[in-house]
């Protein structure tokens, strides 16, 4: 079920999209979705996706960059980008952009955030092409933290995967954060890295033998 903030954001998205004639079916989708009218919303979305098949690349790219940028600012696309929109428009357009401009960091960023192929590799490529891509840094760090938190969630009973590898990844996460301006989010991530390091080191101190972890 959608929460209030999702519905408010969809309504605002619909208002902005309605300013573009060619985006009006998407605006109707977002507006209907914000009112809980799911069937009607997806009917509009289907019409919109069908119309985009006749768009030039630049038109498709303009819409995709707009929507992805809006979602990034909101904290995620969520219900504004259901699977049909991702599969039929967002992902294919980003792939075509990358084919046309292999050195474009933004295309790698969006493909990573859309969880395409190897998402971490896309974000790493975005950073290699544009070291100032703070969004890629923050997301990579968050994924590292989440993975290692999972590896440690059965402690003190057992450790999933090799904690030595986790310490290497935590060092990478710390290096990534070195290039990000301080904020509440970054401070939280730094504290989590410290705690995850402590847990990994404690396990290794108590279980120094190689292979003393659960490999699954």
mmCIF file of C-alpha atoms in Angstrom, residues 1-191:
data_model
loop_
_atom_site.group_PDB
_atom_site.id
_atom_site.type_symbol
_atom_site.label_atom_id
_atom_site.label_comp_id
_atom_site.label_asym_id
_atom_site.label_seq_id
_atom_site.Cartn_x
_atom_site.Cartn_y
_atom_site.Cartn_z
ATOM 1 C CA UNK A 1 0.000 0.000 0.000
ATOM 2 C CA UNK A 2 1.282 3.496 -0.852
ATOM 3 C CA UNK A 3 2.016 5.851 2.027
ATOM 4 C CA UNK A 4 0.974 9.489 2.255
ATOM 5 C CA UNK A 5 4.336 10.864 1.141
ATOM 6 C CA UNK A 6 4.266 8.613 -1.938
ATOM 7 C CA UNK A 7 0.804 9.887 -2.865
ATOM 8 C CA UNK A 8 1.735 13.528 -2.345
ATOM 9 C CA UNK A 9 4.853 13.067 -4.462
ATOM 10 C CA UNK A 10 2.876 11.399 -7.237
ATOM 11 C CA UNK A 11 0.430 14.290 -7.233
ATOM 12 C CA UNK A 12 3.274 16.807 -7.522
ATOM 13 C CA UNK A 13 4.855 14.699 -10.262
ATOM 14 C CA UNK A 14 1.557 14.674 -12.164
ATOM 15 C CA UNK A 15 1.296 18.469 -11.971
ATOM 16 C CA UNK A 16 4.782 18.969 -13.372
ATOM 17 C CA UNK A 17 4.404 16.343 -16.095
ATOM 18 C CA UNK A 18 1.108 17.866 -17.229
ATOM 19 C CA UNK A 19 3.018 20.965 -18.384
ATOM 20 C CA UNK A 20 4.350 18.876 -21.294
ATOM 21 C CA UNK A 21 1.729 17.859 -23.831
ATOM 22 C CA UNK A 22 3.535 14.670 -24.805
ATOM 23 C CA UNK A 23 3.766 13.616 -21.147
ATOM 24 C CA UNK A 24 0.074 14.062 -20.337
ATOM 25 C CA UNK A 25 -0.686 10.332 -20.280
ATOM 26 C CA UNK A 26 2.109 9.884 -17.755
ATOM 27 C CA UNK A 27 0.689 12.806 -15.781
ATOM 28 C CA UNK A 28 -2.698 11.067 -15.821
ATOM 29 C CA UNK A 29 -1.025 7.854 -14.640
ATOM 30 C CA UNK A 30 0.634 9.604 -11.700
ATOM 31 C CA UNK A 31 -2.535 11.518 -10.821
ATOM 32 C CA UNK A 32 -4.710 8.391 -10.898
ATOM 33 C CA UNK A 33 -2.124 6.442 -8.905
ATOM 34 C CA UNK A 34 -2.053 9.209 -6.286
ATOM 35 C CA UNK A 35 -5.813 8.752 -5.884
ATOM 36 C CA UNK A 36 -5.551 4.995 -5.504
ATOM 37 C CA UNK A 37 -7.110 4.338 -8.924
ATOM 38 C CA UNK A 38 -4.706 1.583 -9.926
ATOM 39 C CA UNK A 39 -6.572 0.150 -12.918
ATOM 40 C CA UNK A 40 -7.147 3.568 -14.449
ATOM 41 C CA UNK A 41 -3.544 4.545 -13.730
ATOM 42 C CA UNK A 42 -2.118 1.575 -15.585
ATOM 43 C CA UNK A 43 -4.415 2.188 -18.526
ATOM 44 C CA UNK A 44 -2.880 5.660 -18.871
ATOM 45 C CA UNK A 45 0.599 4.211 -18.405
ATOM 46 C CA UNK A 46 -0.005 1.718 -21.211
ATOM 47 C CA UNK A 47 -1.064 4.536 -23.534
ATOM 48 C CA UNK A 48 2.004 6.541 -22.554
ATOM 49 C CA UNK A 49 4.438 3.679 -23.157
ATOM 50 C CA UNK A 50 2.831 2.981 -26.530
ATOM 51 C CA UNK A 51 3.218 6.642 -27.535
ATOM 52 C CA UNK A 52 6.912 6.730 -26.607
ATOM 53 C CA UNK A 53 7.667 4.085 -29.249
ATOM 54 C CA UNK A 54 7.408 6.849 -31.850
ATOM 55 C CA UNK A 55 9.579 9.308 -29.946
ATOM 56 C CA UNK A 56 13.049 10.258 -31.062
ATOM 57 C CA UNK A 57 15.903 9.218 -28.801
ATOM 58 C CA UNK A 58 16.375 12.752 -27.496
ATOM 59 C CA UNK A 59 12.700 12.926 -26.482
ATOM 60 C CA UNK A 60 12.880 9.621 -24.643
ATOM 61 C CA UNK A 61 16.116 10.624 -22.964
ATOM 62 C CA UNK A 62 14.675 13.946 -21.833
ATOM 63 C CA UNK A 63 11.729 12.284 -20.127
ATOM 64 C CA UNK A 64 13.839 9.548 -18.539
ATOM 65 C CA UNK A 65 16.399 11.990 -17.130
ATOM 66 C CA UNK A 66 13.580 14.122 -15.760
ATOM 67 C CA UNK A 67 11.818 11.209 -14.055
ATOM 68 C CA UNK A 68 14.995 9.579 -12.749
ATOM 69 C CA UNK A 69 16.195 12.907 -11.413
ATOM 70 C CA UNK A 70 12.876 13.478 -9.652
ATOM 71 C CA UNK A 71 13.019 10.029 -8.128
ATOM 72 C CA UNK A 72 16.594 10.542 -6.973
ATOM 73 C CA UNK A 73 15.638 13.782 -5.232
ATOM 74 C CA UNK A 74 12.654 12.072 -3.569
ATOM 75 C CA UNK A 75 14.738 9.129 -2.374
ATOM 76 C CA UNK A 76 13.643 6.580 -4.963
ATOM 77 C CA UNK A 77 11.208 6.221 -7.828
ATOM 78 C CA UNK A 78 9.003 3.747 -5.991
ATOM 79 C CA UNK A 79 5.514 3.427 -7.447
ATOM 80 C CA UNK A 80 6.236 6.131 -10.034
ATOM 81 C CA UNK A 81 8.250 3.632 -12.080
ATOM 82 C CA UNK A 82 6.415 0.295 -12.240
ATOM 83 C CA UNK A 83 8.010 -2.618 -14.067
ATOM 84 C CA UNK A 84 6.410 -1.906 -17.488
ATOM 85 C CA UNK A 85 7.853 1.621 -17.517
ATOM 86 C CA UNK A 86 11.288 0.428 -16.463
ATOM 87 C CA UNK A 87 11.374 -2.449 -18.943
ATOM 88 C CA UNK A 88 9.909 -0.583 -21.909
ATOM 89 C CA UNK A 89 11.389 2.892 -21.522
ATOM 90 C CA UNK A 90 13.784 3.683 -18.687
ATOM 91 C CA UNK A 91 16.256 0.814 -19.009
ATOM 92 C CA UNK A 92 16.324 0.620 -22.836
ATOM 93 C CA UNK A 93 16.851 4.374 -23.096
ATOM 94 C CA UNK A 94 19.722 4.345 -20.607
ATOM 95 C CA UNK A 95 21.320 1.427 -22.453
ATOM 96 C CA UNK A 96 21.014 3.258 -25.769
ATOM 97 C CA UNK A 97 22.504 6.386 -24.205
ATOM 98 C CA UNK A 98 25.490 4.370 -23.015
ATOM 99 C CA UNK A 99 25.921 2.849 -26.474
ATOM 100 C CA UNK A 100 25.876 6.298 -28.037
ATOM 101 C CA UNK A 101 28.130 7.857 -25.394
ATOM 102 C CA UNK A 102 30.243 5.159 -23.663
ATOM 103 C CA UNK A 103 31.978 7.737 -21.457
ATOM 104 C CA UNK A 104 28.784 9.187 -19.960
ATOM 105 C CA UNK A 105 28.814 8.707 -16.187
ATOM 106 C CA UNK A 106 25.125 9.526 -15.724
ATOM 107 C CA UNK A 107 23.979 6.571 -17.836
ATOM 108 C CA UNK A 108 26.030 4.208 -15.658
ATOM 109 C CA UNK A 109 24.595 5.867 -12.547
ATOM 110 C CA UNK A 110 20.982 5.328 -13.593
ATOM 111 C CA UNK A 111 21.589 1.760 -14.791
ATOM 112 C CA UNK A 112 23.135 1.015 -11.421
ATOM 113 C CA UNK A 113 20.266 2.558 -9.486
ATOM 114 C CA UNK A 114 17.806 0.684 -11.706
ATOM 115 C CA UNK A 115 19.605 -2.508 -10.626
ATOM 116 C CA UNK A 116 20.636 -3.534 -14.144
ATOM 117 C CA UNK A 117 23.358 -6.078 -14.964
ATOM 118 C CA UNK A 118 25.925 -5.745 -12.148
ATOM 119 C CA UNK A 119 24.595 -2.615 -10.395
ATOM 120 C CA UNK A 120 27.750 -2.088 -8.320
ATOM 121 C CA UNK A 121 29.883 -2.239 -11.451
ATOM 122 C CA UNK A 122 27.748 0.431 -13.090
ATOM 123 C CA UNK A 123 28.141 2.715 -10.067
ATOM 124 C CA UNK A 124 31.875 2.050 -9.952
ATOM 125 C CA UNK A 125 32.070 2.970 -13.648
ATOM 126 C CA UNK A 126 30.090 6.148 -12.970
ATOM 127 C CA UNK A 127 32.643 7.117 -10.326
ATOM 128 C CA UNK A 128 35.585 6.283 -12.581
ATOM 129 C CA UNK A 129 34.148 8.584 -15.245
ATOM 130 C CA UNK A 130 33.053 11.263 -12.788
ATOM 131 C CA UNK A 131 34.744 11.172 -9.348
ATOM 132 C CA UNK A 132 32.368 13.937 -8.227
ATOM 133 C CA UNK A 133 29.318 11.664 -8.573
ATOM 134 C CA UNK A 134 28.375 11.776 -4.896
ATOM 135 C CA UNK A 135 25.189 9.773 -5.402
ATOM 136 C CA UNK A 136 27.198 6.809 -6.685
ATOM 137 C CA UNK A 137 29.522 7.019 -3.676
ATOM 138 C CA UNK A 138 26.694 7.111 -1.142
ATOM 139 C CA UNK A 139 24.781 4.251 -2.727
ATOM 140 C CA UNK A 140 27.844 2.020 -3.076
ATOM 141 C CA UNK A 141 28.617 2.579 0.587
ATOM 142 C CA UNK A 142 25.031 1.795 1.568
ATOM 143 C CA UNK A 143 25.116 -1.452 -0.422
ATOM 144 C CA UNK A 144 28.409 -2.474 1.187
ATOM 145 C CA UNK A 145 26.999 -1.751 4.642
ATOM 146 C CA UNK A 146 23.813 -3.697 3.921
ATOM 147 C CA UNK A 147 25.705 -6.725 2.590
ATOM 148 C CA UNK A 148 28.026 -6.889 5.586
ATOM 149 C CA UNK A 149 25.222 -6.273 8.045
ATOM 150 C CA UNK A 150 23.574 -9.370 6.562
ATOM 151 C CA UNK A 151 26.805 -11.341 6.903
ATOM 152 C CA UNK A 152 26.831 -10.475 10.606
ATOM 153 C CA UNK A 153 23.155 -10.879 11.424
ATOM 154 C CA UNK A 154 23.612 -14.361 12.946
ATOM 155 C CA UNK A 155 26.304 -13.211 15.376
ATOM 156 C CA UNK A 156 27.369 -14.393 17.891
ATOM 157 C CA UNK A 157 26.347 -17.849 16.605
ATOM 158 C CA UNK A 158 28.201 -17.669 13.300
ATOM 159 C CA UNK A 159 29.557 -15.313 10.640
ATOM 160 C CA UNK A 160 28.368 -15.583 7.023
ATOM 161 C CA UNK A 161 31.175 -15.375 4.446
ATOM 162 C CA UNK A 162 34.778 -14.464 5.265
ATOM 163 C CA UNK A 163 35.109 -11.501 7.664
ATOM 164 C CA UNK A 164 38.497 -10.754 6.138
ATOM 165 C CA UNK A 165 36.743 -9.919 2.870
ATOM 166 C CA UNK A 166 34.283 -7.756 4.783
ATOM 167 C CA UNK A 167 37.113 -5.766 6.338
ATOM 168 C CA UNK A 168 38.492 -5.095 2.864
ATOM 169 C CA UNK A 169 35.067 -3.914 1.684
ATOM 170 C CA UNK A 170 34.650 -1.718 4.767
ATOM 171 C CA UNK A 171 37.984 -0.089 3.997
ATOM 172 C CA UNK A 172 36.693 0.566 0.485
ATOM 173 C CA UNK A 173 33.515 2.075 1.926
ATOM 174 C CA UNK A 174 35.531 4.368 4.177
ATOM 175 C CA UNK A 175 37.618 5.491 1.201
ATOM 176 C CA UNK A 176 34.452 6.218 -0.791
ATOM 177 C CA UNK A 177 33.071 8.372 2.019
ATOM 178 C CA UNK A 178 36.281 10.372 2.140
ATOM 179 C CA UNK A 179 35.071 12.117 -1.011
ATOM 180 C CA UNK A 180 31.588 12.947 0.266
ATOM 181 C CA UNK A 181 30.672 16.150 2.204
ATOM 182 C CA UNK A 182 29.521 15.539 5.773
ATOM 183 C CA UNK A 183 25.803 15.211 6.446
ATOM 184 C CA UNK A 184 23.543 13.346 8.845
ATOM 185 C CA UNK A 185 23.407 10.425 6.406
ATOM 186 C CA UNK A 186 27.184 10.313 5.986
ATOM 187 C CA UNK A 187 27.743 10.512 9.736
ATOM 188 C CA UNK A 188 25.395 7.542 10.176
ATOM 189 C CA UNK A 189 27.248 5.531 7.536
ATOM 190 C CA UNK A 190 30.604 6.287 9.157
ATOM 191 C CA UNK A 191 29.335 5.088 12.529
#
